[in-house]
Coordinates of C-alpha atoms in Angstrom, one line a residue:
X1 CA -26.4 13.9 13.9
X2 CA -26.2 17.7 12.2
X3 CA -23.7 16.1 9.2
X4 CA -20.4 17.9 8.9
X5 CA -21.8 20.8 10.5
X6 CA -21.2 19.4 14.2
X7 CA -23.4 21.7 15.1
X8 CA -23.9 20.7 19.1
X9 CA -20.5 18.7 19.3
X10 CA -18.1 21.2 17.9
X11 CA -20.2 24.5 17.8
X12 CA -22.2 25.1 20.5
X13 CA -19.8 22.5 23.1
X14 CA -16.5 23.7 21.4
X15 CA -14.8 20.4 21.7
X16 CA -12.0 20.7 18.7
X17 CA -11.9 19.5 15.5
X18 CA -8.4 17.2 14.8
X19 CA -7.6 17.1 10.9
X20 CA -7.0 13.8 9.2
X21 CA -5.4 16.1 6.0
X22 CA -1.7 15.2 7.1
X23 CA -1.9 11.8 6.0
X24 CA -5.6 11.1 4.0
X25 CA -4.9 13.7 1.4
X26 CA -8.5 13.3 -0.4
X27 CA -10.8 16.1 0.7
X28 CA -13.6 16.9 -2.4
X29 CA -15.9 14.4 -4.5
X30 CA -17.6 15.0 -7.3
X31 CA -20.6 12.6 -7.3
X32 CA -23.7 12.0 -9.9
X33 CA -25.6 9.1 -11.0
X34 CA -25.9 7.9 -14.9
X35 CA -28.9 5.1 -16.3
X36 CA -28.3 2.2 -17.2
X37 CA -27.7 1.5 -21.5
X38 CA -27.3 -2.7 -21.0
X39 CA -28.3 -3.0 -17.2
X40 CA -28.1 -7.0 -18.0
X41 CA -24.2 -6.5 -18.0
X42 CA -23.4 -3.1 -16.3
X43 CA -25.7 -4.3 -12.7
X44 CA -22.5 -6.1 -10.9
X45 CA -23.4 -7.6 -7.9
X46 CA -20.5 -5.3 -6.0
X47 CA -18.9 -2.0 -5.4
X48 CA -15.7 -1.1 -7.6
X49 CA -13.0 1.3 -6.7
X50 CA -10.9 2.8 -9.8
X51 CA -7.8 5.1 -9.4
X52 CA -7.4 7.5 -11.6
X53 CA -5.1 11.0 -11.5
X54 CA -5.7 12.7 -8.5
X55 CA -7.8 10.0 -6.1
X56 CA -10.2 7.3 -7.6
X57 CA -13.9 6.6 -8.7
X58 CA -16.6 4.7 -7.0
X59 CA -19.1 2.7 -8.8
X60 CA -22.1 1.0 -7.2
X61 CA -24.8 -0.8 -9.8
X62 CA -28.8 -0.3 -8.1
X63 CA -31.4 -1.5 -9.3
X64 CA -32.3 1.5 -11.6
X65 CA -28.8 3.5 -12.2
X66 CA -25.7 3.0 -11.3
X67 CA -24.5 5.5 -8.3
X68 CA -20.6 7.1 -9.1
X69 CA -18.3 9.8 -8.0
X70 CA -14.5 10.8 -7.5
X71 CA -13.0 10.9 -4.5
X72 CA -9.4 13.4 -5.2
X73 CA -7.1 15.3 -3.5
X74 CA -8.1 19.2 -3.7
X75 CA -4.1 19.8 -3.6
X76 CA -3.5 18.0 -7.1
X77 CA -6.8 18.6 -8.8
X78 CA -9.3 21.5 -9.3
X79 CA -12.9 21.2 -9.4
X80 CA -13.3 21.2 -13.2
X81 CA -10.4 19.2 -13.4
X82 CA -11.7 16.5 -11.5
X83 CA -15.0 17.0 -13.2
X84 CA -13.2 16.4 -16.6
X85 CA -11.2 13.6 -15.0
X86 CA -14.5 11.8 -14.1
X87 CA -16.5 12.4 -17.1
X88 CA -13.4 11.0 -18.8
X89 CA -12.9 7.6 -16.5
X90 CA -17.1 7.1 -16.7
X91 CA -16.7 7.4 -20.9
X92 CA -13.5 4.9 -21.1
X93 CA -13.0 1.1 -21.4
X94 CA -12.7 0.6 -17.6
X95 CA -16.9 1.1 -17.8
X96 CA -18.4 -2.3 -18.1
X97 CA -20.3 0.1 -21.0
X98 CA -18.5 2.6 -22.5
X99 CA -20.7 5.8 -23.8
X100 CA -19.6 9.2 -24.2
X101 CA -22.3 11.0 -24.6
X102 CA -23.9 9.2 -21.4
X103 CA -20.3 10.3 -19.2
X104 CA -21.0 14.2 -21.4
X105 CA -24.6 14.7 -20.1
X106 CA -24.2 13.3 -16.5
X107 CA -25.4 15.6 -13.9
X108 CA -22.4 16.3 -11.0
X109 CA -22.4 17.4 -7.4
X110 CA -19.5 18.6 -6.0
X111 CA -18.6 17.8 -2.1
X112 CA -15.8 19.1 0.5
X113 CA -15.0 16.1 2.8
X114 CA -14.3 17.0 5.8
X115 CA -12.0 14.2 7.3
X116 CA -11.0 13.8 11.3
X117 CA -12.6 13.5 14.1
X118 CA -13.1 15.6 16.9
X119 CA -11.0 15.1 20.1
X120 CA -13.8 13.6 22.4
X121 CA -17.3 12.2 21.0
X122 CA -19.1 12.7 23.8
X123 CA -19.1 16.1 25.9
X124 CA -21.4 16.5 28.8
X125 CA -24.9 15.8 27.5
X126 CA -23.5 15.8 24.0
X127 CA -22.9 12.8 21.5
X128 CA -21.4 13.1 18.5
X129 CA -22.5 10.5 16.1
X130 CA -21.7 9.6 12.6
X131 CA -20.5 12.6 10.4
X132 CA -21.1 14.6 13.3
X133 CA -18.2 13.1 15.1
X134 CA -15.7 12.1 12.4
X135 CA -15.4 10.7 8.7
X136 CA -12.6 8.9 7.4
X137 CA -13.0 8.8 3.0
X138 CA -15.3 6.5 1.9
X139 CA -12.9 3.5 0.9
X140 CA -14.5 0.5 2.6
X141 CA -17.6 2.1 4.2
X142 CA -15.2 2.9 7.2
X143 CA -18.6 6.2 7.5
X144 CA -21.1 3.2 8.1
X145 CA -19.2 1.1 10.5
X146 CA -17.9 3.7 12.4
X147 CA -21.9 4.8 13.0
X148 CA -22.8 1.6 13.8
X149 CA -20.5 1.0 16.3
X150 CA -20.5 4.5 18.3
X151 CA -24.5 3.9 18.5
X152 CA -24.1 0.5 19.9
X153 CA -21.0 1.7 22.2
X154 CA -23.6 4.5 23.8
X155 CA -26.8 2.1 24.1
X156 CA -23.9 -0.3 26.1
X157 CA -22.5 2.6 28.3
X158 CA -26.0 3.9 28.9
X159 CA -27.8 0.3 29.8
X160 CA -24.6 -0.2 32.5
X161 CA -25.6 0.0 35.7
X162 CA -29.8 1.0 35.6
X163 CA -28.2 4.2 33.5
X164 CA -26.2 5.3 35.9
X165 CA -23.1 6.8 33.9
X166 CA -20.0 8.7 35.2
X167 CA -17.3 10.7 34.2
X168 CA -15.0 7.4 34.0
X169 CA -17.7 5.6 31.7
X170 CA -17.4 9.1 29.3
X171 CA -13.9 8.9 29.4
X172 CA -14.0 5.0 28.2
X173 CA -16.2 5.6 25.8
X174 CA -14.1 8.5 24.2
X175 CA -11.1 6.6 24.4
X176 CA -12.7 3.6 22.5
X177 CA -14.1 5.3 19.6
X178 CA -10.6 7.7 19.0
X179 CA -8.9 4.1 19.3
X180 CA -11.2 2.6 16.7
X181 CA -11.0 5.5 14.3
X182 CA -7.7 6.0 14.6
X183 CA -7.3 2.3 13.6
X184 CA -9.2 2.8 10.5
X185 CA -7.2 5.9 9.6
X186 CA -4.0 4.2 9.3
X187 CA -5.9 0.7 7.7
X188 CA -7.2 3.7 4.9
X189 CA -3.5 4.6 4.7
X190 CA -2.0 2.0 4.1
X191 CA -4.2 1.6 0.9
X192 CA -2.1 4.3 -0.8
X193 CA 1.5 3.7 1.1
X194 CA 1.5 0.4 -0.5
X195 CA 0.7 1.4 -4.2
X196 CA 2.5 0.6 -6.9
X197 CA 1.1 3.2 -8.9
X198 CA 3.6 6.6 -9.3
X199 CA 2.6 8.2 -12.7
X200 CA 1.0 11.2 -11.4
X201 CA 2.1 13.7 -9.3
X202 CA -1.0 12.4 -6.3
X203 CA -0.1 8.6 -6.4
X204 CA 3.8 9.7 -5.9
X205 CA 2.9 11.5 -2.8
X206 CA 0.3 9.3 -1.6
X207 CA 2.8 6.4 -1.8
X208 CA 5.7 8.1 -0.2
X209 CA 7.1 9.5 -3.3
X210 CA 10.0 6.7 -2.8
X211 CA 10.7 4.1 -5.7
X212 CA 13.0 1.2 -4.9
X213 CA 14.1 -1.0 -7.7
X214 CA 14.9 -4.6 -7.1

């Protein structure tokens, strides 16, 4: 559970790395958090996603601010472009609220998303788990499913039998989670291969960068 680091899975046990960058192009974020100026109308009872140039913004309403960032494609945006492109999208109309100089003085963090997963989760004594093992982008929360379901996978494998596990139970086990992630890879896909949207350089590659008219 080191993060992106890997630290025991990929660094210390070696077990490789396998890049999701061929077909999930988004791999930086630029996050923050902003207050609230009318939280009566702005605190939505969901999680919106908005495209914009180069990827698309997140926007979750709490109790007390509302938590956003931009997921984009390093390849068609730079870091202060993307940073210009959020502060742009969070002082528009597609705000519930729109407030420039709230989008001006919002504080950022940039992130490099590392997307894959590693080849096998679980390596002699070793079990990846969570960022550790592999991250898909966060459109649909694929990060928090994909947790829960390797930790209840392992608590399964390792309640079989009194605890007695063997190579054939690791191998299950590794096979199951590169199915299930694999599955969510080309579900994240699809989000972008069926676009409609081709006005900028990103959504015409993300979407095949093919246009057929009826």
């Amino acid at each position: 559970c080191t993060g992106f680091k890997s630290l025991l899975l990929e660094q210390k046990m070696g077990v490789p790395f396998r890049s999701f960058g061929d077909t999930l192009l988004n791999d930086r974020a630029v996050a923050t958090v902003i207050p609230y100026i009318d939280r009566e109308k702005e605190l939505e009872n969901y999680t919106s996603c908005t495209a914009i140039e180069a990827g698309w913004v997140w926007n979750i309403p709490l109790w007390n601010r509302i938590g956003t960032g931009y997921v984009y494609s390093s390849k068609h945006a730079t870091e202060e472009e993307a940073e210009a492109q959020l502060r742009k999208h969070l002082a528009s109309n597609r705000m519930v609220v729109q407030n420039a100089e709230r989008a001006e003085q919002a504080q950022v963090k940039h992130i490099k998303i590392k997307h894959g997963v590693h080849v096998r989760s679980w390596e002699k004594n070793v079990v990846g788990i969570g960022l550790a093992n592999g991250f898909i982008e966060p459109l649909e929360s694929t990060g928090l499913m994909l947790t829960h379901e390797c930790i209840i996978k392992l608590i399964s494998t390792l309640e079989m039998r009194d605890g007695h596990v063997t190579q054939f139970d690791v191998d299950i086990f590794n096979h199951a989670f590169s199915e299930q992630i694999m599955g969510f890879k080309h579900f994240i896909s699809q989000h972008y291969a069926l676009s409609r949207r081709n006005d900028t350089p990103y959504w015409k590659e993300v979407s095949g960068g093919i246009t057929y008219s009826p």
